[in-house]
Amino acid sequence: SVRNELNRLNLFLRHDREMARILMMKDIYRLASGLSPSFRKDFERYMEKYVERLDSPRRTKIVGSDFFHRLRDFESLQDVMSSKDYALRKEFLPRHGNYVIDAGAGVGEYTHIAASATGRHGKVIAIEASSEPFEYLRKNSRKNPNKNIVAMRAALSDKVGHLKMFRPVGTSFVDSIKKDWEGETLSYSVKSVTVDGIVK
């Protein structure tokens, strides 16, 4: 049980400071911090440094071209590019000349694949609500040789307008339209668009 908890903590340390903080409130970690007063302080200092590192910019060669992302995006980049998650379903494999909507495009992992597949006669509309990944998405879109990507900073919704988004302090990839966690929260407003509107 203790080993499982430590494995979970280690996983969240690599991905999400807020989840690691929630785990720290569990009895096992409260007990550990009670036994060692410096435990929590050292742990929090380590988390701060690691989160800074997770947000540091990286550049990876993909199919001969540079792809810009944060260190924290590397796992999803591997899933899409190496494990080929999207290839598991044929409907996610666009053909030449297709139009594609990539909803929640992140830094543009799948956008990149779709843009290569659809070619100059196709188009990829890449939608991302969160500001940090959107900046990388825009940068990657501009470098696309087919010039067939439209990057939109927006949230896909059933209504055109604006949506209020929430995010736990200390993270930059768990944005949500609902605040369903404890603790300090950031909020921002983002334009909302519909699939019907994009198709029109």
Coordinates of N, CA and C in Angstrom, one line a residue:
S1 N 0.8 -1.2 0.0 CA 0.0 0.0 0.0 C 0.9 1.3 0.0
V2 N 1.9 1.3 0.8 CA 2.8 2.4 0.9 C 3.5 2.6 -0.4
R3 N 4.0 1.4 -1.0 CA 4.7 1.5 -2.3 C 3.7 2.1 -3.4
N4 N 2.5 1.6 -3.4 CA 1.5 2.2 -4.4 C 1.4 3.7 -4.2
E5 N 1.2 4.1 -3.0 CA 1.1 5.6 -2.8 C 2.3 6.4 -3.3
L6 N 3.5 5.8 -3.0 CA 4.7 6.5 -3.4 C 4.8 6.5 -4.9
N7 N 4.4 5.4 -5.6 CA 4.4 5.4 -7.0 C 3.4 6.4 -7.6
R8 N 2.2 6.6 -7.0 CA 1.3 7.6 -7.5 C 1.8 9.0 -7.3
L9 N 2.5 9.2 -6.1 CA 3.0 10.5 -5.9 C 4.1 10.8 -6.9
N10 N 5.0 9.9 -7.2 CA 6.0 10.0 -8.2 C 5.4 10.4 -9.5
L11 N 4.4 9.7 -9.9 CA 3.7 9.9 -11.2 C 3.2 11.4 -11.3
F12 N 2.5 11.8 -10.2 CA 2.0 13.2 -10.3 C 3.0 14.3 -10.1
L13 N 4.1 13.9 -9.5 CA 5.3 14.8 -9.4 C 5.8 15.2 -10.8
R14 N 5.7 14.2 -11.7 CA 6.2 14.5 -13.0 C 5.2 15.2 -13.9
H15 N 3.9 15.2 -13.5 CA 2.9 15.8 -14.3 C 2.0 16.9 -13.8
D16 N 1.8 16.9 -12.5 CA 0.8 17.9 -12.0 C 1.0 18.2 -10.5
R17 N 1.5 19.4 -10.3 CA 1.8 19.8 -8.9 C 0.6 19.8 -8.0
E18 N -0.6 20.2 -8.6 CA -1.8 20.3 -7.8 C -2.2 18.9 -7.3
M19 N -2.1 17.9 -8.1 CA -2.5 16.5 -7.7 C -1.5 16.0 -6.7
A20 N -0.2 16.4 -6.8 CA 0.8 16.0 -5.8 C 0.5 16.6 -4.5
R21 N 0.0 17.9 -4.5 CA -0.3 18.6 -3.3 C -1.5 17.9 -2.6
I22 N -2.5 17.5 -3.4 CA -3.7 16.8 -2.9 C -3.2 15.5 -2.2
L23 N -2.3 14.7 -2.9 CA -1.8 13.5 -2.3 C -1.1 13.8 -1.0
M24 N -0.4 14.9 -0.9 CA 0.3 15.3 0.3 C -0.6 15.4 1.5
M25 N -1.9 15.7 1.2 CA -2.8 15.9 2.3 C -3.3 14.6 2.9
K26 N -3.0 13.5 2.2 CA -3.5 12.2 2.6 C -2.7 11.8 3.9
D27 N -3.3 10.9 4.7 CA -2.8 10.5 6.0 C -1.3 10.1 5.9
I28 N -1.0 9.3 4.9 CA 0.4 8.8 4.9 C 1.4 9.9 4.8
Y29 N 1.1 10.9 4.0 CA 2.1 12.0 3.9 C 2.1 13.0 5.1
R30 N 0.9 13.1 5.6 CA 0.8 13.9 6.9 C 1.6 13.3 8.0
L31 N 1.5 11.9 8.0 CA 2.3 11.2 9.0 C 3.8 11.4 8.8
A32 N 4.2 11.3 7.5 CA 5.6 11.4 7.1 C 6.1 12.8 7.5
S33 N 5.3 13.9 7.2 CA 5.7 15.2 7.5 C 5.8 15.5 9.0
G34 N 4.9 14.7 9.8 CA 5.0 14.8 11.2 C 6.2 14.2 11.8
L35 N 6.7 13.1 11.2 CA 7.9 12.4 11.6 C 9.1 13.2 11.2
S36 N 9.0 13.9 10.1 CA 10.2 14.7 9.7 C 9.7 16.1 9.3
P37 N 9.9 17.1 10.1 CA 9.4 18.5 9.9 C 10.0 19.1 8.6
S38 N 11.1 18.6 8.1 CA 11.7 19.2 6.9 C 11.1 18.5 5.6
F39 N 10.4 17.4 5.8 CA 9.9 16.6 4.7 C 9.1 17.4 3.7
R40 N 8.0 18.1 4.3 CA 7.1 18.9 3.4 C 7.8 20.0 2.7
K41 N 8.7 20.7 3.5 CA 9.4 21.9 2.9 C 10.3 21.4 1.8
D42 N 11.1 20.4 2.0 CA 11.9 19.8 0.9 C 11.1 19.4 -0.3
F43 N 10.0 18.7 0.0 CA 9.1 18.2 -1.1 C 8.6 19.3 -1.9
E44 N 8.1 20.4 -1.2 CA 7.5 21.5 -2.0 C 8.5 22.2 -2.8
R45 N 9.7 22.4 -2.3 CA 10.8 23.0 -3.0 C 11.1 22.2 -4.3
Y46 N 11.2 20.9 -4.1 CA 11.4 20.0 -5.2 C 10.3 20.1 -6.3
M47 N 9.1 20.2 -5.9 CA 7.9 20.3 -6.8 C 8.0 21.6 -7.6
E48 N 8.4 22.7 -6.9 CA 8.5 24.1 -7.6 C 9.5 24.0 -8.7
K49 N 10.7 23.4 -8.4 CA 11.7 23.3 -9.4 C 11.3 22.4 -10.6
Y50 N 10.6 21.3 -10.2 CA 10.2 20.4 -11.3 C 9.1 21.0 -12.2
V51 N 8.2 21.7 -11.6 CA 7.1 22.3 -12.4 C 7.8 23.4 -13.4
E52 N 8.7 24.1 -12.9 CA 9.5 25.1 -13.8 C 10.1 24.3 -14.9
R53 N 10.7 23.2 -14.6 CA 11.3 22.4 -15.7 C 10.3 21.8 -16.6
L54 N 9.1 21.4 -16.1 CA 8.1 20.9 -17.0 C 7.6 21.9 -18.0
D55 N 7.6 23.2 -17.6 CA 7.2 24.3 -18.5 C 8.3 24.8 -19.4
S56 N 9.5 24.3 -19.3 CA 10.6 24.8 -20.1 C 10.4 24.4 -21.6
P57 N 10.8 25.3 -22.5 CA 10.6 25.0 -24.0 C 11.5 23.9 -24.5
R58 N 11.0 23.1 -25.4 CA 11.8 22.1 -26.1 C 11.5 22.1 -27.6
R59 N 12.4 21.5 -28.3 CA 12.3 21.4 -29.8 C 12.6 20.0 -30.2
T60 N 11.7 19.4 -30.9 CA 11.9 18.0 -31.3 C 11.8 17.9 -32.8
K61 N 12.6 17.1 -33.4 CA 12.5 16.9 -34.8 C 11.4 15.8 -35.1
I62 N 10.5 16.2 -35.9 CA 9.4 15.3 -36.3 C 9.3 15.3 -37.9
V63 N 9.5 14.1 -38.5 CA 9.4 14.0 -39.9 C 10.3 15.1 -40.6
G64 N 11.5 15.3 -40.0 CA 12.4 16.2 -40.6 C 12.2 17.7 -40.3
S65 N 11.2 18.0 -39.6 CA 11.0 19.5 -39.3 C 10.9 19.7 -37.7
D66 N 11.2 20.9 -37.3 CA 11.2 21.2 -35.9 C 9.8 21.3 -35.4
F67 N 9.6 20.8 -34.2 CA 8.3 20.9 -33.5 C 8.5 21.4 -32.1
F68 N 7.9 22.5 -31.8 CA 8.1 23.2 -30.5 C 7.1 22.8 -29.5
H69 N 7.5 22.6 -28.3 CA 6.6 22.2 -27.2 C 7.3 22.4 -25.8
R70 N 6.5 22.2 -24.8 CA 7.0 22.2 -23.4 C 7.5 20.8 -23.1
L71 N 8.4 20.7 -22.1 CA 8.8 19.3 -21.7 C 7.6 18.5 -21.3
R72 N 6.6 19.1 -20.6 CA 5.4 18.4 -20.1 C 4.6 17.8 -21.3
D73 N 4.8 18.3 -22.5 CA 4.0 17.8 -23.6 C 4.7 16.6 -24.3
F74 N 5.8 16.2 -23.8 CA 6.6 15.2 -24.5 C 5.9 13.8 -24.5
E75 N 5.2 13.5 -23.4 CA 4.5 12.2 -23.3 C 3.4 12.1 -24.3
S76 N 2.6 13.2 -24.4 CA 1.5 13.1 -25.4 C 2.1 13.1 -26.8
L77 N 3.2 13.8 -27.0 CA 3.9 13.8 -28.3 C 4.3 12.4 -28.7
Q78 N 4.8 11.6 -27.7 CA 5.2 10.2 -27.9 C 4.0 9.4 -28.3
D79 N 2.9 9.6 -27.5 CA 1.7 8.8 -27.7 C 1.2 9.0 -29.2
V80 N 1.2 10.2 -29.6 CA 0.6 10.5 -31.0 C 1.6 10.1 -32.1
M81 N 2.9 10.5 -31.9 CA 3.8 10.3 -33.0 C 4.4 8.9 -33.0
S82 N 4.8 8.3 -31.8 CA 5.4 7.0 -31.8 C 4.4 5.9 -31.6
S83 N 3.6 6.0 -30.6 CA 2.6 4.9 -30.3 C 1.4 5.0 -31.3
K84 N 1.3 6.1 -32.0 CA 0.3 6.3 -33.1 C -1.1 6.0 -32.6
D85 N -1.5 6.7 -31.4 CA -2.8 6.5 -30.8 C -3.9 6.7 -31.8
Y86 N -3.8 7.8 -32.6 CA -4.9 8.1 -33.6 C -5.0 7.1 -34.7
A87 N -4.0 6.3 -34.9 CA -4.1 5.3 -36.0 C -5.0 4.1 -35.6
L88 N -5.4 4.1 -34.3 CA -6.2 3.0 -33.8 C -7.6 3.0 -34.4
R89 N -8.0 4.2 -34.8 CA -9.4 4.3 -35.4 C -9.2 4.9 -36.8
K90 N -9.8 4.3 -37.8 CA -9.6 4.8 -39.2 C -10.2 6.2 -39.4
E91 N -11.2 6.5 -38.7 CA -11.8 7.9 -38.9 C -10.9 9.0 -38.5
F92 N -9.8 8.7 -37.7 CA -8.9 9.7 -37.3 C -7.7 9.8 -38.3
L93 N -7.8 9.1 -39.4 CA -6.7 9.1 -40.4 C -7.2 9.9 -41.6
P94 N -7.0 11.2 -41.7 CA -7.5 12.0 -42.8 C -6.8 11.6 -44.1
R95 N -7.5 11.9 -45.3 CA -6.9 11.7 -46.6 C -6.6 13.0 -47.2
H96 N -5.9 13.0 -48.3 CA -5.6 14.2 -49.1 C -6.8 15.0 -49.4
G97 N -6.8 16.3 -49.2 CA -7.9 17.1 -49.5 C -9.0 17.2 -48.4
N98 N -9.0 16.4 -47.4 CA -9.9 16.5 -46.3 C -9.8 17.8 -45.5
Y99 N -10.9 18.1 -44.9 CA -10.9 19.2 -43.9 C -11.1 18.6 -42.5
V100 N -10.3 19.0 -41.6 CA -10.2 18.4 -40.2 C -10.4 19.5 -39.2
I101 N -11.2 19.1 -38.1 CA -11.3 20.0 -36.9 C -10.6 19.2 -35.8
D102 N -9.5 19.8 -35.3 CA -8.8 19.3 -34.2 C -9.2 20.0 -32.9
A103 N -10.1 19.5 -32.1 CA -10.7 20.2 -31.0 C -9.9 19.8 -29.7
G104 N -9.4 20.9 -29.1 CA -8.4 20.6 -28.0 C -7.1 20.2 -28.5
A105 N -6.5 21.1 -29.4 CA -5.3 20.7 -30.2 C -4.1 20.6 -29.4
G106 N -4.1 21.2 -28.2 CA -2.8 21.3 -27.4 C -1.7 22.0 -28.1
V107 N -0.6 21.5 -28.2 CA 0.5 22.1 -28.9 C 0.6 21.8 -30.4
G108 N -0.4 20.9 -30.8 CA -0.5 20.6 -32.2 C 0.0 19.2 -32.7
E109 N 0.1 18.2 -31.8 CA 0.6 16.9 -32.1 C -0.2 16.3 -33.3
Y110 N -1.5 16.2 -33.0 CA -2.4 15.6 -34.1 C -2.5 16.5 -35.3
T111 N -2.6 17.8 -35.0 CA -2.7 18.9 -36.0 C -1.6 18.6 -37.1
H112 N -0.4 18.3 -36.6 CA 0.8 18.1 -37.5 C 0.5 16.9 -38.4
I113 N 0.0 15.8 -37.8 CA -0.2 14.6 -38.6 C -1.3 14.9 -39.6
A114 N -2.4 15.5 -39.2 CA -3.5 15.8 -40.1 C -3.1 16.7 -41.2
A115 N -2.3 17.8 -40.9 CA -1.9 18.7 -41.9 C -1.0 18.0 -43.0
S116 N -0.2 17.1 -42.6 CA 0.7 16.4 -43.5 C -0.2 15.5 -44.4
A117 N -1.2 14.8 -43.8 CA -2.1 13.9 -44.5 C -3.0 14.6 -45.5
T118 N -3.5 15.8 -45.1 CA -4.5 16.4 -46.0 C -3.9 17.2 -47.1
G119 N -2.6 17.6 -46.9 CA -1.9 18.3 -48.0 C -2.4 19.7 -48.3
R120 N -1.9 20.3 -49.3 CA -2.2 21.7 -49.7 C -3.6 21.9 -50.0
H121 N -4.3 20.9 -50.4 CA -5.8 21.1 -50.8 C -6.7 20.8 -49.7
G122 N -6.2 20.4 -48.5 CA -7.0 20.2 -47.3 C -6.8 21.3 -46.3
K123 N -7.4 21.2 -45.2 CA -7.3 22.2 -44.2 C -7.5 21.6 -42.8
V124 N -6.7 22.1 -41.8 CA -6.9 21.7 -40.4 C -7.2 22.9 -39.6
I125 N -8.4 22.9 -38.9 CA -8.8 24.0 -38.0 C -8.4 23.4 -36.6
A126 N -7.4 24.0 -36.0 CA -6.9 23.5 -34.7 C -7.4 24.5 -33.6
I127 N -8.2 24.0 -32.7 CA -8.8 24.8 -31.6 C -8.2 24.5 -30.3
E128 N -7.8 25.5 -29.6 CA -7.2 25.3 -28.2 C -7.5 26.5 -27.4
A129 N -8.1 26.2 -26.2 CA -8.5 27.3 -25.3 C -7.4 27.8 -24.4
S130 N -6.5 27.0 -24.0 CA -5.5 27.3 -23.0 C -4.4 28.1 -23.6
S131 N -4.0 29.2 -23.0 CA -3.0 30.1 -23.6 C -1.6 29.5 -23.8
E132 N -1.1 28.8 -22.9 CA 0.3 28.3 -23.0 C 0.4 27.3 -24.2
P133 N -0.4 26.2 -24.3 CA -0.2 25.4 -25.4 C -0.6 26.1 -26.7
F134 N -1.5 27.0 -26.7 CA -1.9 27.7 -27.9 C -0.7 28.4 -28.5
E135 N 0.1 29.1 -27.7 CA 1.3 29.8 -28.3 C 2.2 28.8 -29.0
Y136 N 2.4 27.6 -28.5 CA 3.2 26.6 -29.2 C 2.5 26.1 -30.5
L137 N 1.1 25.9 -30.4 CA 0.3 25.5 -31.5 C 0.5 26.5 -32.6
R138 N 0.4 27.8 -32.3 CA 0.5 28.8 -33.3 C 1.9 28.8 -34.0
K139 N 2.9 28.7 -33.1 CA 4.3 28.6 -33.7 C 4.5 27.4 -34.6
N140 N 4.0 26.3 -34.2 CA 4.1 25.1 -35.0 C 3.3 25.2 -36.3
S141 N 2.1 25.8 -36.2 CA 1.3 26.0 -37.4 C 1.9 26.9 -38.4
R142 N 2.6 27.9 -38.0 CA 3.3 28.9 -38.9 C 4.4 28.2 -39.7
K143 N 5.0 27.2 -39.0 CA 6.2 26.5 -39.7 C 5.7 25.3 -40.6
N144 N 4.4 25.0 -40.6 CA 3.9 23.9 -41.4 C 4.1 24.2 -42.9
P145 N 4.8 23.3 -43.6 CA 5.2 23.5 -45.0 C 3.9 23.6 -45.9
N146 N 2.9 22.9 -45.6 CA 1.7 23.0 -46.4 C 0.8 24.2 -46.3
K147 N 1.1 25.0 -45.2 CA 0.3 26.3 -45.0 C -1.2 26.0 -44.9
N148 N -1.6 24.9 -44.3 CA -3.0 24.5 -44.3 C -3.6 24.4 -42.9
I149 N -3.0 25.1 -42.0 CA -3.5 25.0 -40.6 C -4.0 26.4 -40.2
V150 N -5.2 26.4 -39.6 CA -5.8 27.6 -39.0 C -5.9 27.4 -37.5
A151 N -5.1 28.1 -36.8 CA -5.0 27.9 -35.3 C -6.0 28.9 -34.7
M152 N -6.9 28.5 -33.8 CA -7.9 29.3 -33.2 C -7.8 29.2 -31.7
R153 N -7.6 30.3 -31.0 CA -7.7 30.3 -29.5 C -9.1 30.4 -29.1
A154 N -9.8 29.3 -28.8 CA -11.2 29.3 -28.5 C -11.5 27.9 -27.8
A155 N -12.7 27.9 -27.2 CA -13.2 26.6 -26.7 C -14.4 26.2 -27.6
L156 N -14.4 24.9 -27.9 CA -15.5 24.3 -28.7 C -16.7 24.1 -27.7
S157 N -17.9 24.6 -28.2 CA -19.1 24.6 -27.3 C -20.3 24.4 -28.1
D158 N -21.5 24.4 -27.5 CA -22.8 24.3 -28.2 C -23.3 25.7 -28.5
K159 N -22.6 26.8 -28.0 CA -23.0 28.2 -28.2 C -21.9 29.0 -28.6
V160 N -22.1 30.0 -29.4 CA -21.1 31.0 -29.7 C -21.2 32.1 -28.6
G161 N -20.0 32.5 -28.2 CA -20.0 33.6 -27.1 C -18.7 33.5 -26.4
H162 N -18.8 33.4 -25.0 CA -17.6 33.3 -24.2 C -17.8 32.3 -23.1
L163 N -16.7 31.6 -22.7 CA -16.8 30.7 -21.6 C -15.8 31.1 -20.5
K164 N -16.2 30.9 -19.3 CA -15.3 31.1 -18.2 C -14.6 29.7 -17.9
M165 N -13.3 29.8 -17.9 CA -12.5 28.5 -17.7 C -11.7 28.7 -16.3
F166 N -11.5 27.5 -15.7 CA -10.8 27.4 -14.4 C -9.6 26.5 -14.5
R167 N -8.6 26.8 -13.6 CA -7.4 26.0 -13.6 C -6.8 26.1 -12.2
P168 N -6.4 24.9 -11.6 CA -5.8 25.0 -10.3 C -4.4 25.7 -10.4
V169 N -4.1 26.5 -9.4 CA -2.8 27.2 -9.4 C -1.7 26.2 -9.4
G170 N -0.7 26.4 -10.3 CA 0.4 25.5 -10.3 C 0.4 24.5 -11.5
T171 N -0.7 24.6 -12.3 CA -0.8 23.7 -13.4 C -1.1 24.5 -14.7
S172 N -0.9 23.9 -15.8 CA -1.2 24.6 -17.1 C -1.7 23.6 -18.1
F173 N -2.4 22.5 -17.6 CA -2.9 21.6 -18.6 C -4.2 20.9 -18.1
V174 N -4.8 21.4 -17.1 CA -6.1 20.8 -16.6 C -7.2 21.8 -16.6
D175 N -7.2 22.7 -17.6 CA -8.3 23.8 -17.6 C -9.6 23.1 -17.8
S176 N -10.6 23.7 -17.1 CA -12.0 23.1 -17.1 C -13.0 24.2 -17.1
I177 N -14.3 23.9 -17.5 CA -15.4 24.8 -17.4 C -16.0 24.7 -16.0
K178 N -15.6 23.7 -15.2 CA -16.1 23.5 -13.9 C -14.9 23.5 -12.9
K179 N -15.2 24.2 -11.7 CA -14.2 24.1 -10.7 C -14.6 23.0 -9.7
D180 N -14.0 21.8 -9.9 CA -14.4 20.7 -9.0 C -13.2 20.2 -8.2
W181 N -12.4 21.1 -7.7 CA -11.2 20.8 -6.9 C -11.1 21.8 -5.8
E182 N -10.4 21.4 -4.7 CA -10.2 22.4 -3.6 C -8.9 23.2 -3.9
G183 N -8.8 24.3 -3.3 CA -7.6 25.1 -3.4 C -7.6 26.3 -4.3
E184 N -6.5 27.0 -4.4 CA -6.4 28.2 -5.1 C -6.6 27.9 -6.6
T185 N -7.4 28.8 -7.2 CA -7.8 28.6 -8.6 C -7.6 29.9 -9.4
L186 N -7.2 29.8 -10.7 CA -7.1 30.9 -11.6 C -8.3 30.7 -12.6
S187 N -8.8 31.8 -13.1 CA -9.9 31.8 -14.0 C -9.7 32.8 -15.2
Y188 N -10.2 32.5 -16.3 CA -10.1 33.4 -17.5 C -11.3 33.2 -18.4
S189 N -11.5 34.1 -19.3 CA -12.6 34.0 -20.2 C -12.0 33.7 -21.6
V190 N -12.7 32.9 -22.4 CA -12.2 32.6 -23.7 C -13.4 32.5 -24.7
K191 N -13.1 32.9 -25.9 CA -14.2 32.8 -26.9 C -14.7 31.4 -27.1
S192 N -16.0 31.2 -27.3 CA -16.5 29.9 -27.6 C -17.0 29.8 -29.0
V193 N -16.8 28.7 -29.7 CA -17.2 28.5 -31.1 C -18.0 27.2 -31.2
T194 N -18.8 27.0 -32.2 CA -19.5 25.8 -32.5 C -18.9 25.1 -33.7
V195 N -19.1 23.8 -33.8 CA -18.8 23.0 -35.0 C -19.6 23.6 -36.2
D196 N -20.9 23.8 -36.0 CA -21.7 24.3 -37.1 C -21.1 25.6 -37.6
G197 N -20.7 26.5 -36.7 CA -20.2 27.8 -37.1 C -18.9 27.7 -37.9
I198 N -18.0 26.7 -37.5 CA -16.8 26.5 -38.2 C -17.0 25.9 -39.6
V199 N -17.9 25.0 -39.7 CA -18.3 24.3 -41.0 C -18.8 25.4 -41.9
K200 N -19.7 26.3 -41.4 CA -20.2 27.4 -42.3 C -19.1 28.2 -42.8

